[in-house]
Short mmCIF file of C-alpha atoms in Angstrom, two decimals:
data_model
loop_
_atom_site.label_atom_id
_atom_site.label_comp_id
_atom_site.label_asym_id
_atom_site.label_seq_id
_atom_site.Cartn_x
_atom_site.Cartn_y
_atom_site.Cartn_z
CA UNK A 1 50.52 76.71 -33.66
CA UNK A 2 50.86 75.74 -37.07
CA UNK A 3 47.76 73.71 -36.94
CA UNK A 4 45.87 77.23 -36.45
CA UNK A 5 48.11 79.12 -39.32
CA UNK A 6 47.08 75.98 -41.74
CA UNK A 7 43.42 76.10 -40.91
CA UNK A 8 43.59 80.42 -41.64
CA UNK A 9 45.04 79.68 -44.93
CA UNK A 10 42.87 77.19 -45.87
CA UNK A 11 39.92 79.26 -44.89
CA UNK A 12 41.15 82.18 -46.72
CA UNK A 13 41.97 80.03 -50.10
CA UNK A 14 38.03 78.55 -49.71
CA UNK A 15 36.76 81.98 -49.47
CA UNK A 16 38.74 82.87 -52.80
CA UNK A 17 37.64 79.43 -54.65
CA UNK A 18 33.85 80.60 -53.63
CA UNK A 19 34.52 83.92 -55.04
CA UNK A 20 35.48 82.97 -58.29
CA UNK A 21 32.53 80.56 -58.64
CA UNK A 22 30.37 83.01 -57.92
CA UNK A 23 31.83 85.15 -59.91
CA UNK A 24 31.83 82.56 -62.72
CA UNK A 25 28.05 82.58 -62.31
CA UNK A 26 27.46 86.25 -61.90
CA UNK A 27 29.33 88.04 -64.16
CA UNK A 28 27.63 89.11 -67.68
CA UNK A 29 30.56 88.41 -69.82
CA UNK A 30 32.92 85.43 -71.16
CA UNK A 31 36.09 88.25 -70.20
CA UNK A 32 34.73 89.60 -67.05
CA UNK A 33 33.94 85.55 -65.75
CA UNK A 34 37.85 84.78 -67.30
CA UNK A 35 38.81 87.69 -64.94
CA UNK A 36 36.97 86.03 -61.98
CA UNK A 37 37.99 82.41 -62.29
CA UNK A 38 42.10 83.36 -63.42
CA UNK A 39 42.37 85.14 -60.93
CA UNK A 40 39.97 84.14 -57.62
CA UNK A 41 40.23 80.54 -58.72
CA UNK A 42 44.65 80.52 -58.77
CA UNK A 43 45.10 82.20 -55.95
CA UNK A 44 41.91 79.97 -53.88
CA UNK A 45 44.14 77.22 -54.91
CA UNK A 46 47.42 77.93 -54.07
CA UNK A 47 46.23 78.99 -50.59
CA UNK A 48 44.63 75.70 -50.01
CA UNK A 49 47.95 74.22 -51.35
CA UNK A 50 50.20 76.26 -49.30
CA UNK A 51 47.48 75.15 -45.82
CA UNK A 52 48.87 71.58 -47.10
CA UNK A 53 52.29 72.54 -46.64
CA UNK A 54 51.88 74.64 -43.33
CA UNK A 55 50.29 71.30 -42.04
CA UNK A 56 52.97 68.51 -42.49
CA UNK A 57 55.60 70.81 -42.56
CA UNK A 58 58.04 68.66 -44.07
CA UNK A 59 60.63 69.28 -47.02
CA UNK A 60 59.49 66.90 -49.32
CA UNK A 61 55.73 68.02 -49.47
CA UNK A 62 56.86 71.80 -49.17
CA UNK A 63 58.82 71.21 -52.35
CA UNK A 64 55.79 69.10 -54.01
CA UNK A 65 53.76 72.33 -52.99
CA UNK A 66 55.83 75.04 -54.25
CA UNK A 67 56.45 72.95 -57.76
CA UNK A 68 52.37 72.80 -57.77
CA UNK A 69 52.00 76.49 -56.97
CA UNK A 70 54.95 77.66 -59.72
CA UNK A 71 53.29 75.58 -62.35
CA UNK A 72 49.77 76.72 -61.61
CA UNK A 73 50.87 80.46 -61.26
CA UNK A 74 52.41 79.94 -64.92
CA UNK A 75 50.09 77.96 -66.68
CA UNK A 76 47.00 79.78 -65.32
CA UNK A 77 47.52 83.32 -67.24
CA UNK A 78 48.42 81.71 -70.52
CA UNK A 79 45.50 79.21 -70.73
CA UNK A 80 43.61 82.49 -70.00
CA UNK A 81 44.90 84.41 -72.36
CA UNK A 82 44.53 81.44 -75.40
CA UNK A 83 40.63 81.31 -74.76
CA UNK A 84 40.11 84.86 -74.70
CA UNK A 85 41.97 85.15 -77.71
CA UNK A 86 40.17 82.70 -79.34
CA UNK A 87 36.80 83.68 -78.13
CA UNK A 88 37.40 87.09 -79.65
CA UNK A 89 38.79 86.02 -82.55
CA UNK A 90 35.09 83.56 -82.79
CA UNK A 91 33.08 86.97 -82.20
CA UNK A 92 31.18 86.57 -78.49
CA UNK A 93 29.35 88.68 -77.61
CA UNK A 94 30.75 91.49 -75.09
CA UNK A 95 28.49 93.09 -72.22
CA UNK A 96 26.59 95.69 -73.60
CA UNK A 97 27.89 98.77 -71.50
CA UNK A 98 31.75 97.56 -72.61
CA UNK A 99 33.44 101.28 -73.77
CA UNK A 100 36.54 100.47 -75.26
CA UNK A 101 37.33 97.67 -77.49
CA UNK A 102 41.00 98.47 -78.94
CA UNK A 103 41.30 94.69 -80.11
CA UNK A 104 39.16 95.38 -83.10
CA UNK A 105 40.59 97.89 -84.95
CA UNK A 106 43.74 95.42 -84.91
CA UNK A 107 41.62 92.55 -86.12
CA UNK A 108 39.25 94.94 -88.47
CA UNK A 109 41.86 96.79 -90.47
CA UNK A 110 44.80 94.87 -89.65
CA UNK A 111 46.77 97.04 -87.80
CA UNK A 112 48.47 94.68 -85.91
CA UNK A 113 52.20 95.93 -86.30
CA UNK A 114 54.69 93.20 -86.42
CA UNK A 115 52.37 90.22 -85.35
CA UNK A 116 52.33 88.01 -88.90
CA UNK A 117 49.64 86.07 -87.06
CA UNK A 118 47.04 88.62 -86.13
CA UNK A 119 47.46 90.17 -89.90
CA UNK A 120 46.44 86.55 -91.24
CA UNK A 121 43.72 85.88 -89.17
CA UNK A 122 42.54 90.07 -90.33
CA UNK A 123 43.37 88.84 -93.96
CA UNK A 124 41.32 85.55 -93.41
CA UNK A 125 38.51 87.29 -91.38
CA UNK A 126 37.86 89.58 -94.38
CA UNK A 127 37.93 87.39 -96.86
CA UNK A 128 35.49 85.04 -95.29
CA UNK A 129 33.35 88.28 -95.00
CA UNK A 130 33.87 88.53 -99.26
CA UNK A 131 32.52 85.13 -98.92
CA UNK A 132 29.57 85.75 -97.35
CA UNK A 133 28.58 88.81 -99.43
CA UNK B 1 37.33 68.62 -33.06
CA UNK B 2 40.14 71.13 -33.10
CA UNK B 3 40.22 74.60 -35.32
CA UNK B 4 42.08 72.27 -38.51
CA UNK B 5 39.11 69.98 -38.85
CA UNK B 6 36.48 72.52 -38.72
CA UNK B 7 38.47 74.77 -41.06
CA UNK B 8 38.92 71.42 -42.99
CA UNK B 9 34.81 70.80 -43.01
CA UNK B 10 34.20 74.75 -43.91
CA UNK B 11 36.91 74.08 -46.98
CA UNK B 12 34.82 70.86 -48.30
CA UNK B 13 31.49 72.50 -48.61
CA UNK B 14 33.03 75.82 -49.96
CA UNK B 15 34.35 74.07 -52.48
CA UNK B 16 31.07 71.82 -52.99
CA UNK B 17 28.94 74.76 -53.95
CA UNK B 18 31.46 76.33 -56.08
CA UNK B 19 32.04 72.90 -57.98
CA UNK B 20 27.70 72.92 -58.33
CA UNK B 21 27.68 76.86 -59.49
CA UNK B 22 30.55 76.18 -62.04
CA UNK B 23 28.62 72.86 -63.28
CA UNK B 24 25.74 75.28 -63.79
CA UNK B 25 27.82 77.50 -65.46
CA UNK B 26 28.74 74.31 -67.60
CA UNK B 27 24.90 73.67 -68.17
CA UNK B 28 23.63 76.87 -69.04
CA UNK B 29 26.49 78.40 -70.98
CA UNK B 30 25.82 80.31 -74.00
CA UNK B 31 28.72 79.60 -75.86
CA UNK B 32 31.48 77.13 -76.01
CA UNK B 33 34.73 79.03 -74.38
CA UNK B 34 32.24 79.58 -71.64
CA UNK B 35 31.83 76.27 -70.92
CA UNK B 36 36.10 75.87 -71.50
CA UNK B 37 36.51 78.56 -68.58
CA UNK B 38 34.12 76.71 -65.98
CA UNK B 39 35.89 73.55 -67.07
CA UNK B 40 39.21 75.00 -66.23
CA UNK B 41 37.38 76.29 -62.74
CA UNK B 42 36.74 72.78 -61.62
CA UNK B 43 40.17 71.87 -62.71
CA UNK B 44 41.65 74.16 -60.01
CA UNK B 45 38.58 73.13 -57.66
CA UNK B 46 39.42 69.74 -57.98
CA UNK B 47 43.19 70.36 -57.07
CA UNK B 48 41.53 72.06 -54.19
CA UNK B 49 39.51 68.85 -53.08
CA UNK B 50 42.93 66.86 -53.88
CA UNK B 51 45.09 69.09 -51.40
CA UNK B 52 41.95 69.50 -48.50
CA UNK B 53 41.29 65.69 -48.70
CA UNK B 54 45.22 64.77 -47.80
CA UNK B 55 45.35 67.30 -45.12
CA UNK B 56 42.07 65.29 -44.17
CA UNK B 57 43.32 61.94 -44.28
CA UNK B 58 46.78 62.72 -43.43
CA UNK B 59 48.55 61.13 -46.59
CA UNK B 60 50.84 63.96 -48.47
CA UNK B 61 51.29 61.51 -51.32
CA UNK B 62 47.61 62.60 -52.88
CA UNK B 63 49.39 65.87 -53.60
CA UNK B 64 51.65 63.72 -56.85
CA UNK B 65 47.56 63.43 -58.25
CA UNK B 66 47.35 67.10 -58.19
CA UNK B 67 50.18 68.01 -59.97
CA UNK B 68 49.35 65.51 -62.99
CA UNK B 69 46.05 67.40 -62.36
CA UNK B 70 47.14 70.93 -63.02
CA UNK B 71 49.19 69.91 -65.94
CA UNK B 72 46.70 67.85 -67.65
CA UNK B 73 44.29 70.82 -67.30
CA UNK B 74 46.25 73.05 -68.75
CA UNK B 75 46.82 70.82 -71.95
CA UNK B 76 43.58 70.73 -71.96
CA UNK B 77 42.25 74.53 -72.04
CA UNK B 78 45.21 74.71 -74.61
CA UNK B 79 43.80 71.87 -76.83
CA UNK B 80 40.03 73.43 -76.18
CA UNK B 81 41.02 77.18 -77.25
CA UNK B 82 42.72 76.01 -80.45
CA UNK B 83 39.42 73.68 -81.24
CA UNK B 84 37.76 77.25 -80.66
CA UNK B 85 40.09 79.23 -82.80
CA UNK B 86 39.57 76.79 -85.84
CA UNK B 87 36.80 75.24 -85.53
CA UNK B 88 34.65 76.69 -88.63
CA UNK B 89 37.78 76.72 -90.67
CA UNK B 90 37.78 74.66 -93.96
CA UNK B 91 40.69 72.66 -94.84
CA UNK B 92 43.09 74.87 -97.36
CA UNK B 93 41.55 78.04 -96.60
#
C-alpha cells in the first residue's frame, strides 16, 4: 500500500522537476525561468523526498526528510530573490512585452523609502552614469 | 517489477533530460545569473537523483549527502549573486 502511495509521489515530484527544466529552457526571460525553476524545481524535489520517506517509513529517515524539505523550502525563495536582485541591479535584459517595471523608478530616482541600501546602490548607479558621460 | 521500480525507472530518466536541458541552459546562456539559476536547477536535480537512487538501492543513509547538498547549494547561489552584484565595482568606489 505504501509502496503504491511512494511510487505516485515520486511520479508526481518527476513530472514537476521536468516542468521546471523545461521551463528553464523555454521561457524568454532570466525572471520568468527564476519563476519556473523556484518554484517547479522545490516542490519536484520535495515530492521525490517525501516518496523517500513514504517508502522506508521509519522515524529516523522521516525526520532526515522533513529537516531536508524545511531547509530547501527556506533557502529556495531567498537564493531566488538574491539573483534576481542582483541581475536587476546588473541591467538584463527583460522580455520585450514586460508592462510594468515598478523596480526602476526605486533604483532610477531613488525612491526607495527607508532601504539605506537600495538609495546607495541609486546614488552609486548615477554616479557611475556621471562617469560615463 | 512492481509499480515502485517502474515509478523508480520513470523518475531516473525524468530527471536525466531535465539535468541535459538545464546543462543546455548552462551552455547557451546569455548572461551570467542565467547560468547561476540552471546551476541552482541541477542542485535540486541532483538532490532528486540522491533521494530516487536510495529508494533504489534501499540505503536511507544517501539522504545525509543530500542535505550537505542543499546547503552547500545554497551558499553557493548566495556567493554567485553577490559576485554578480559587484562584480564591475572598483575598489573604493
Amino acid at each position: 500500500m505504501f509502496e503504491i502511495i511512494s511510487g505516485i509521489i515520486l511520479l508526481v515530484g518527476a513530472f514537476f522537476v521536468l516542468v521546471a527544466a523545461v521551463g528553464l529552457i523555454r521561457l524568454p526571460d532570466l525572471l520568468m525561468r527564476m519563476h519556473a525553476t523556484t518554484k517547479a524545481g522545490t516542490l519536484g524535489a520535495g515530492l521525490i523526498l517525501l516518496a523517500v520517506a513514504f517508502t522506508y517509513g521509519d522515524v529516523a529517515v522521516i525526520a532526515m526528510v522533513v529537516a531536508t524539505i524545511i531547509f530547501i523550502v527556506l533557502t529556495a525563495p531567498v537564493a531566488a530573490h538574491m539573483i534576481g536582485r542582483s541581475a536587476y541591479y546588473v541591467g538584463i535584459d527583460l522580455w520585450q512585452g514586460t508592462i510594468v517595471d515598478e523596480l526602476k523608478k526605486a533604483y532610477k530616482e531613488g525612491k526607495a523609502g527607508s532601504d539605506p541600501q537600495v538609495k546607495v546602490e541609486a546614488e552609486a548607479e548615477s554616479v557611475s552614469d556621471d562617469q560615463k558621460v | 517489477m512492481d509499480f515502485l521500480t517502474i515509478a523508480v525507472n520513470i523518475t531516473f530518466a525524468a530527471l536525466s533530460i531535465s539535468l541535459i536541458l538545464s546543462l543546455i541552459r548552462i551552455m547557451v546562456g546569455p548572461s551570467l545569473p542565467d547560468r547561476v539559476v540552471a546551476l541552482d536547477l541541477v542542485a535540486f536535480l541532483v538532490i532528486g537523483f540522491i533521494a530516487t537512487y536510495s529508494i533504489s538501492v534501499e540505503q536511507p543513509v544517501f539522504l545525509d549527502a543530500a542535505i550537505v547538498l542543499a546547503l552547500i547549494a545554497f551558499l553557493g547561489t548566495l556567493a554567485f549573486a553577490r559576485y554578480v552584484r559587484y562584480a564591475n565595482t572598483q575598489i573604493g568606489e
